[in-house]
Coordinates of C-alpha atoms and ligand atoms in Angstrom, one line a residue:
M1 CA 10.5 14.6 -26.7
A2 CA 6.9 15.5 -26.3
L3 CA 4.4 12.6 -25.9
L4 CA 0.8 12.4 -27.1
L5 CA -1.3 9.8 -25.4
K6 CA -4.4 9.3 -27.6
N7 CA -7.9 7.9 -27.2
A8 CA -7.7 6.6 -23.7
H9 CA -10.8 6.6 -21.4
I10 CA -9.6 9.1 -18.8
V11 CA -11.0 8.8 -15.2
D12 CA -10.1 11.5 -12.8
P13 CA -12.8 12.6 -10.3
S14 CA -10.7 15.5 -9.0
V15 CA -11.2 17.3 -12.3
N16 CA -14.6 15.6 -13.2
L17 CA -13.1 13.7 -16.1
D18 CA -14.8 10.4 -17.2
G19 CA -14.5 10.0 -21.0
V20 CA -12.3 9.5 -24.0
A21 CA -9.7 12.3 -24.6
D22 CA -6.0 12.8 -25.5
V23 CA -3.2 13.9 -23.1
A24 CA -0.1 15.8 -24.2
I25 CA 3.0 15.7 -22.1
E26 CA 6.2 17.7 -22.3
G27 CA 9.1 17.3 -19.9
D28 CA 7.6 16.2 -16.6
R29 CA 4.2 18.0 -17.0
I30 CA 0.9 17.5 -18.7
T31 CA 0.6 20.3 -21.2
A32 CA -2.9 19.7 -22.6
V33 CA -6.0 17.5 -22.2
G34 CA -8.7 17.4 -24.8
E35 CA -10.2 15.9 -27.9
N36 CA -8.2 15.5 -31.2
L37 CA -5.0 17.0 -29.8
A38 CA -2.1 17.4 -32.2
V39 CA 1.5 18.2 -31.1
E40 CA 4.1 18.6 -33.8
G41 CA 7.0 16.2 -33.4
A42 CA 5.4 14.3 -30.5
E43 CA 5.7 10.5 -30.1
V44 CA 2.1 9.4 -30.5
I45 CA 0.8 6.4 -28.4
D46 CA -2.6 5.0 -29.2
L47 CA -4.4 3.9 -26.1
S48 CA -7.8 3.0 -27.6
G49 CA -9.7 0.7 -25.3
K50 CA -7.5 1.5 -22.3
Y51 CA -8.1 3.6 -19.2
L52 CA -5.8 6.4 -18.2
V53 CA -5.8 7.6 -14.5
P54 CA -3.7 9.8 -12.2
G55 CA -0.7 7.6 -11.3
L56 CA -1.5 5.0 -8.6
V57 CA 0.3 5.2 -5.3
D58 CA 0.7 2.3 -2.9
M59 CA 1.3 3.9 0.5
H60 CA 2.4 0.7 2.3
V61 CA 5.3 -1.1 0.8
H62 CA 8.4 -2.9 2.2
L63 CA 11.4 -2.3 -0.1
R64 CA 13.7 -4.2 2.4
D65 CA 16.6 -1.9 1.5
P66 CA 19.0 -1.4 3.3
G67 CA 19.7 -4.6 5.1
Y68 CA 17.4 -7.3 3.8
E69 CA 18.4 -7.3 0.1
H70 CA 18.1 -11.1 0.0
K71 CA 14.3 -10.4 0.2
G72 CA 14.2 -7.5 -2.2
D73 CA 15.8 -4.1 -2.8
I74 CA 14.9 -0.7 -4.1
V75 CA 15.5 -1.7 -7.7
S76 CA 13.7 -5.0 -7.6
E77 CA 10.7 -3.8 -5.6
T78 CA 10.2 -0.6 -7.5
R79 CA 10.3 -2.7 -10.7
A80 CA 7.5 -4.7 -9.2
A81 CA 5.7 -1.5 -8.4
A82 CA 5.9 -0.3 -12.0
K83 CA 4.7 -3.7 -13.3
G84 CA 1.7 -3.3 -11.0
G85 CA 0.9 0.1 -12.4
M86 CA 2.3 2.2 -9.5
T87 CA 3.9 5.6 -10.0
G88 CA 4.9 5.9 -6.4
V89 CA 5.2 3.9 -3.1
C90 CA 5.6 4.8 0.5
S91 CA 8.4 2.7 1.9
M92 CA 8.3 1.2 5.4
P93 CA 11.1 1.8 7.9
N94 CA 11.7 -1.7 9.2
T95 CA 15.0 -1.9 7.4
D96 CA 18.4 -2.7 8.9
P97 CA 19.5 -0.2 10.0
V98 CA 16.0 1.0 10.8
T99 CA 15.0 4.1 8.9
D100 CA 14.9 6.3 12.0
N101 CA 17.2 9.2 11.2
G102 CA 17.9 11.6 8.4
V103 CA 20.8 9.7 6.9
A104 CA 18.7 6.6 6.6
V105 CA 15.9 8.5 4.9
E106 CA 18.4 10.1 2.6
Y107 CA 19.7 6.7 1.6
V108 CA 16.3 5.4 0.6
K109 CA 15.5 8.7 -1.2
S110 CA 18.7 9.0 -3.1
V111 CA 19.0 5.3 -4.2
A112 CA 15.4 5.4 -5.3
A113 CA 16.0 8.6 -7.3
A114 CA 19.1 7.2 -8.9
K115 CA 17.9 3.6 -9.6
G116 CA 14.2 3.3 -8.8
H117 CA 11.4 2.6 -11.2
C118 CA 8.8 4.7 -9.4
R119 CA 8.8 7.6 -6.9
V120 CA 9.6 6.5 -3.4
Y121 CA 8.1 8.5 -0.5
P122 CA 10.0 7.3 2.6
S123 CA 8.3 6.9 5.9
G124 CA 10.4 7.1 9.1
A125 CA 10.2 5.2 12.3
I126 CA 8.3 6.8 15.3
T127 CA 10.8 5.3 17.8
K128 CA 14.5 4.5 17.5
G129 CA 15.1 1.0 16.2
L130 CA 11.3 0.4 16.3
K131 CA 11.8 -0.4 20.0
G132 CA 9.0 1.8 21.3
E133 CA 11.4 3.4 23.9
I134 CA 12.9 6.6 22.5
I135 CA 11.4 9.1 20.0
S136 CA 13.3 8.9 16.6
E137 CA 14.9 11.9 15.0
M138 CA 11.7 13.1 13.5
G139 CA 12.7 16.6 12.5
D140 CA 15.9 15.4 10.9
M141 CA 13.9 12.8 8.9
V142 CA 11.4 15.4 7.7
A143 CA 14.3 17.6 6.6
H144 CA 15.5 14.8 4.5
G145 CA 12.1 14.0 2.9
C146 CA 10.3 11.6 5.2
V147 CA 6.6 12.0 4.5
A148 CA 5.0 10.0 7.4
F149 CA 5.9 8.3 10.7
T150 CA 5.3 4.7 11.5
D151 CA 6.8 1.8 13.5
D152 CA 5.2 -0.6 11.0
G153 CA 5.8 -4.2 11.7
R154 CA 5.1 -3.4 15.4
G155 CA 2.6 -1.5 17.3
I156 CA 3.9 1.0 19.9
Q157 CA 3.2 -0.8 23.1
G158 CA 3.2 2.1 25.5
A159 CA 0.3 4.6 25.3
G160 CA 2.4 7.2 27.0
M161 CA 5.1 6.7 24.4
L162 CA 2.7 7.2 21.5
R163 CA 1.3 10.3 23.3
R164 CA 4.8 11.9 23.6
A165 CA 5.7 11.0 20.0
M166 CA 2.4 12.6 18.8
D167 CA 2.7 15.6 21.0
Y168 CA 6.2 16.2 19.8
G169 CA 5.9 15.1 16.2
K170 CA 2.7 16.8 15.2
M171 CA 4.5 20.1 14.7
F172 CA 5.9 18.6 11.5
G173 CA 2.4 18.1 10.1
K174 CA 3.0 14.5 9.0
V175 CA 0.6 11.7 9.5
F176 CA 1.2 9.0 12.1
M177 CA 0.5 5.6 10.6
S178 CA -0.3 2.8 13.1
H179 CA 0.4 -0.9 12.9
C180 CA -2.0 -1.9 15.6
Q181 CA -0.9 -4.9 17.6
D182 CA -1.0 -5.4 21.4
E183 CA 2.0 -7.7 21.8
D184 CA 1.0 -9.0 25.2
L185 CA -2.4 -10.1 23.9
V186 CA -1.2 -11.4 20.6
G187 CA 1.8 -13.2 21.9
E188 CA 3.0 -15.8 19.4
G189 CA -0.3 -15.8 17.5
Q190 CA 0.1 -17.2 14.0
I191 CA -3.4 -16.8 12.4
N192 CA -6.8 -15.4 13.3
E193 CA -7.9 -16.9 16.6
G194 CA -11.0 -19.0 16.0
A195 CA -12.1 -22.3 14.6
V196 CA -9.4 -22.5 11.9
S197 CA -6.5 -21.8 14.3
T198 CA -7.9 -24.5 16.6
R199 CA -8.4 -27.1 13.9
L200 CA -4.9 -26.5 12.5
G201 CA -3.3 -26.4 15.9
L202 CA -1.9 -22.9 15.5
L203 CA -1.8 -20.2 18.2
G204 CA -4.5 -17.6 17.7
W205 CA -3.9 -13.9 16.9
P206 CA -7.2 -12.4 18.3
A207 CA -9.1 -9.6 16.6
E208 CA -9.0 -7.8 20.0
G209 CA -5.2 -7.7 19.7
E210 CA -5.6 -5.2 16.9
E211 CA -8.8 -3.5 18.0
L212 CA -7.4 -2.5 21.4
Q213 CA -4.7 -0.4 19.7
I214 CA -7.0 1.0 17.0
Q215 CA -9.3 2.4 19.8
R216 CA -6.3 3.5 21.9
D217 CA -4.6 5.3 19.0
I218 CA -7.9 7.0 18.0
M219 CA -8.1 8.3 21.6
I220 CA -4.5 9.5 21.7
A221 CA -5.1 11.2 18.4
R222 CA -8.0 13.0 20.0
L223 CA -5.9 13.9 23.0
T224 CA -2.9 15.2 21.0
G225 CA -4.5 16.5 17.8
A226 CA -2.1 14.5 15.6
K227 CA -3.2 13.0 12.3
L228 CA -3.7 9.2 12.5
H229 CA -3.8 6.6 9.8
I230 CA -4.7 3.0 10.7
Q231 CA -2.6 0.6 8.6
H232 CA -3.9 -2.7 7.1
I233 CA -7.2 -2.7 9.0
S234 CA -8.6 -6.2 9.2
T235 CA -11.6 -6.5 11.4
A236 CA -15.2 -5.3 11.2
R237 CA -15.2 -3.9 14.8
G238 CA -11.9 -2.0 14.1
L239 CA -13.5 -0.5 11.0
E240 CA -16.5 0.5 13.1
M241 CA -14.1 2.4 15.4
V242 CA -12.6 4.3 12.5
R243 CA -16.1 5.1 11.2
A244 CA -17.1 6.5 14.6
A245 CA -13.9 8.6 14.8
K246 CA -14.6 10.1 11.4
A247 CA -18.2 10.9 12.4
E248 CA -16.7 12.7 15.4
G249 CA -14.6 14.8 13.0
L250 CA -11.2 13.4 14.1
P251 CA -8.4 13.4 11.5
V252 CA -8.4 9.6 11.2
T253 CA -8.0 7.6 8.0
C254 CA -7.4 4.0 7.3
E255 CA -6.2 1.5 4.6
A256 CA -7.1 -2.0 3.6
T257 CA -5.1 -4.6 1.7
P258 CA -6.4 -6.9 -1.1
H259 CA -5.5 -9.9 1.0
H260 CA -7.8 -8.7 3.9
L261 CA -10.5 -7.7 1.4
F262 CA -10.5 -10.8 -0.8
L263 CA -9.0 -13.7 1.3
T264 CA -10.1 -15.1 4.6
E265 CA -8.8 -17.4 7.3
D266 CA -10.6 -20.2 5.5
A267 CA -8.0 -20.2 2.8
I268 CA -5.5 -21.5 5.3
D269 CA -5.6 -25.3 5.4
E270 CA -3.6 -28.5 6.1
T271 CA -1.1 -27.5 3.4
Y272 CA 0.0 -24.7 5.8
N273 CA 0.7 -22.3 2.9
T274 CA 3.1 -19.8 4.5
S275 CA 2.3 -17.1 1.9
L276 CA -1.0 -16.8 3.7
K277 CA 0.7 -16.0 7.0
V278 CA 0.4 -12.2 7.3
N279 CA 0.3 -9.6 10.1
P280 CA -2.5 -8.8 11.0
P281 CA -3.8 -12.2 10.0
L282 CA -6.5 -13.1 7.4
R283 CA -9.8 -12.8 9.3
T284 CA -13.3 -14.1 8.9
A285 CA -15.6 -13.9 5.9
A286 CA -17.7 -11.4 7.8
D287 CA -14.7 -9.2 8.5
A288 CA -13.7 -9.2 4.8
E289 CA -17.3 -8.4 3.8
A290 CA -17.3 -5.4 6.3
L291 CA -14.1 -4.1 4.8
R292 CA -15.5 -4.3 1.3
E293 CA -18.5 -2.3 2.5
G294 CA -16.1 0.2 4.1
V295 CA -14.3 0.5 0.8
A296 CA -17.5 1.3 -1.0
D297 CA -18.9 3.7 1.6
G298 CA -15.7 5.7 2.1
T299 CA -14.7 4.5 5.6
V300 CA -11.7 2.8 4.0
D301 CA -9.6 5.7 2.5
A302 CA -6.9 3.8 0.6
I303 CA -6.1 0.4 -0.8
V304 CA -2.5 -0.6 -0.2
T305 CA -0.7 -3.9 -0.4
D306 CA 1.7 -4.1 2.6
H307 CA 3.9 -5.7 -0.1
A308 CA 6.2 -7.8 2.1
P309 CA 8.9 -9.7 0.2
H310 CA 10.5 -12.7 1.9
A311 CA 13.1 -15.1 0.5
D312 CA 11.8 -18.6 -0.5
W313 CA 13.9 -20.3 2.2
E314 CA 12.4 -18.1 4.9
K315 CA 8.9 -18.9 3.8
S316 CA 9.6 -22.6 3.3
R317 CA 10.2 -23.2 6.9
E318 CA 7.5 -24.5 9.3
F319 CA 4.5 -22.2 9.6
E320 CA 5.4 -21.0 13.1
L321 CA 9.0 -20.1 11.9
A322 CA 8.1 -18.4 8.6
P323 CA 7.9 -14.6 8.8
F324 CA 4.7 -12.7 8.3
G325 CA 3.9 -11.1 5.0
M326 CA 3.0 -11.5 1.4
I327 CA 3.9 -9.7 -1.8
G328 CA 1.1 -8.0 -3.6
I329 CA 2.0 -4.9 -5.6
E330 CA 1.9 -6.6 -9.0
G331 CA -1.6 -7.9 -8.5
S332 CA -3.5 -5.3 -6.5
L333 CA -4.8 -3.2 -9.4
A334 CA -6.1 -6.4 -11.1
L335 CA -7.7 -7.7 -7.9
V336 CA -9.5 -4.4 -7.3
L337 CA -10.7 -4.3 -10.9
T338 CA -11.8 -7.9 -10.8
N339 CA -13.4 -8.0 -7.4
L340 CA -14.7 -4.5 -6.9
V341 CA -15.1 -2.6 -10.1
K342 CA -16.3 -5.3 -12.5
T343 CA -18.7 -6.6 -9.9
G344 CA -20.2 -3.1 -9.6
K345 CA -19.3 -2.7 -5.9
I346 CA -17.3 0.5 -6.7
T347 CA -16.9 2.7 -9.8
Y348 CA -13.7 3.5 -11.6
Q349 CA -13.8 6.9 -10.0
R350 CA -13.9 5.4 -6.5
M351 CA -11.0 3.2 -7.4
V352 CA -9.0 6.2 -8.5
E353 CA -9.8 7.9 -5.1
L354 CA -8.7 4.7 -3.2
M355 CA -5.5 4.0 -5.1
S356 CA -4.3 7.4 -6.3
I357 CA -6.0 10.5 -4.8
A358 CA -6.3 9.5 -1.1
P359 CA -2.8 8.0 -0.7
R360 CA -1.3 11.3 -2.0
R361 CA -3.5 13.4 0.2
I362 CA -2.8 11.3 3.3
L363 CA 0.9 11.4 2.7
G364 CA 0.8 15.1 1.8
V365 CA 2.8 14.6 -1.4
D366 CA 2.3 16.5 -4.7
E367 CA -1.2 16.2 -6.2
V368 CA -1.6 14.7 -9.7
K369 CA -4.5 15.6 -11.9
I370 CA -5.2 14.9 -15.5
E371 CA -5.1 18.5 -16.5
A372 CA -2.6 21.0 -18.0
G373 CA 0.2 22.0 -15.6
S374 CA 0.0 18.8 -13.5
L375 CA 3.0 16.5 -12.9
A376 CA 2.8 13.7 -15.6
D377 CA 2.5 10.7 -13.2
I378 CA 0.1 8.5 -15.1
T379 CA -1.2 4.9 -15.0
V380 CA -2.7 3.3 -18.1
F381 CA -4.4 -0.1 -17.8
D382 CA -6.3 -2.4 -20.1
P383 CA -9.4 -3.6 -18.2
E384 CA -9.9 -6.6 -20.5
I385 CA -6.5 -8.4 -20.2
R386 CA -7.2 -11.8 -18.6
W387 CA -4.2 -13.3 -16.7
T388 CA -3.3 -15.5 -13.8
I389 CA -1.3 -14.1 -10.9
G390 CA 2.2 -15.5 -10.8
E391 CA 1.9 -17.3 -14.2
D392 CA 4.8 -15.4 -15.7
G393 CA 6.7 -15.0 -12.5
F394 CA 7.2 -11.7 -10.6
E395 CA 9.4 -8.7 -11.0
S396 CA 9.7 -8.7 -7.2
R397 CA 12.7 -10.7 -5.9
A398 CA 10.3 -12.7 -3.8
H399 CA 7.5 -15.1 -4.6
N400 CA 5.5 -15.2 -1.4
C401 CA 2.2 -14.2 -3.0
G402 CA -1.0 -15.5 -1.5
F403 CA -2.9 -14.9 -4.7
T404 CA -0.7 -17.1 -7.0
G405 CA -3.0 -19.0 -9.4
T406 CA -5.8 -16.5 -9.1
E407 CA -7.4 -15.6 -12.4
V408 CA -8.0 -11.9 -12.8
C409 CA -9.0 -9.4 -15.4
G410 CA -7.3 -6.1 -16.0
R411 CA -3.6 -5.1 -16.1
A412 CA -1.4 -2.0 -16.2
T413 CA 0.1 -1.6 -19.7
D414 CA 1.9 1.8 -19.5
V415 CA 3.1 3.9 -16.6
F416 CA 4.7 7.4 -16.8
V417 CA 6.5 9.0 -13.9
G418 CA 7.2 12.7 -14.4
G419 CA 6.6 12.1 -18.1
K420 CA 9.1 9.2 -18.3
A421 CA 7.9 5.8 -19.2
T422 CA 8.5 3.2 -16.5
L423 CA 6.2 0.5 -18.1
R424 CA 5.5 0.3 -21.8
D425 CA 3.2 -2.4 -23.3
G426 CA 3.5 -4.3 -20.0
V427 CA 7.3 -4.3 -19.9
V428 CA 9.2 -2.5 -17.2
C429 CA 11.7 0.1 -18.6
Ligands
DOR501 O1 2.7 -9.2 7.2 C1 3.4 -8.2 7.5 N1 4.7 -8.2 7.1 N2 3.0 -7.3 8.3 C2 3.7 -6.3 8.8 O2 3.3 -5.5 9.5 C3 5.2 -6.3 8.5 C4 5.5 -7.0 7.2 C5 6.9 -7.3 7.0 O3 7.8 -6.5 7.3 O4 7.2 -8.4 6.6
ZN502 ZN1 2.2 -3.6 9.5

């Protein structure tokens, strides 16, 4: 049945829209955008007071499926994505078996298509088993729908290995996404190296452990001509390197997470809250401030969550034994609205670029525009809903959220993927 979404404030900078209008949908496409639309027989949904934007995409998400279903699976984590307002996610390959061949990509893609609550754009590993030793079956993975290459969870330790992978893999035209971590320098580092790590008696994970690989990967992108995307950037100097690479005209982009933007190492205290143990670690207030400036000035291209579900028993171990990562996909839109849009640091249009337009462009997946003919992937949110993260639980199988208890303003109410509702009135369908 046709759908008629009425009276929402539409924001889509790609077609210069910023005002109240109606959107008509038939099948998987938008058929009309304009004022006072009428479509015979359509289901009419009144969205007065709400915003309607091209569907949000989180390009850094761990679905944990196959192999770690005790943490989360494609169904539970795409439910979390829908709840957070996402129409699509890019899945990370650190599954078991690792997503490093066409069959593994096919598994993620087909299970997501059959049972998922959003689109899943699978990434594939750069090296077999994420071991950094042998190039993965890149062509096979691309043939099965892999949209990007990454060894996320680990940095590629050998510069020559990355060079060979980029030289070979660039023929597929996909972006290389780098988790930057020099393992020799970082060692067993638990949190940012500095006063807090010293006071808490935890081994430090120095900023340089990330920055060395950011600079190295930029240089190898220059050498090979491959497209490079720096994942979950966390330091001011690292961001400066990306800024310089962009000024040079290199095909380099980067992403930042809400936890690196809005939390700092100072949140970690004697309670040793393992939800705040993430990789790369929460950095200093100056780093977070620099990242927020980068978001505003365009150096940061995309906001992602690095949504990393872990089971309660895994996160309730001693800090050193707990795995790195926090969930975030259900709170990211609200955190961005609350901390960046409502404070006037960025506009709604910039938010749409960061959370919808740029992720699709970097991943090279279908564009979505609020105009006739476009795929009907749409996010609707109410900017005035006040809520507390975690207060009514999570759709995710996991609970390891570093923002639990944080009061925010703004929440997704309705999501449509290819014209089908995946969230209605805040309820996942
Ligand atoms: O904190 C993180 N958790 N960072 C990563 O790079 C990997 C992720 C995970 O897989 O848990
Ligand atoms: Zn990572």
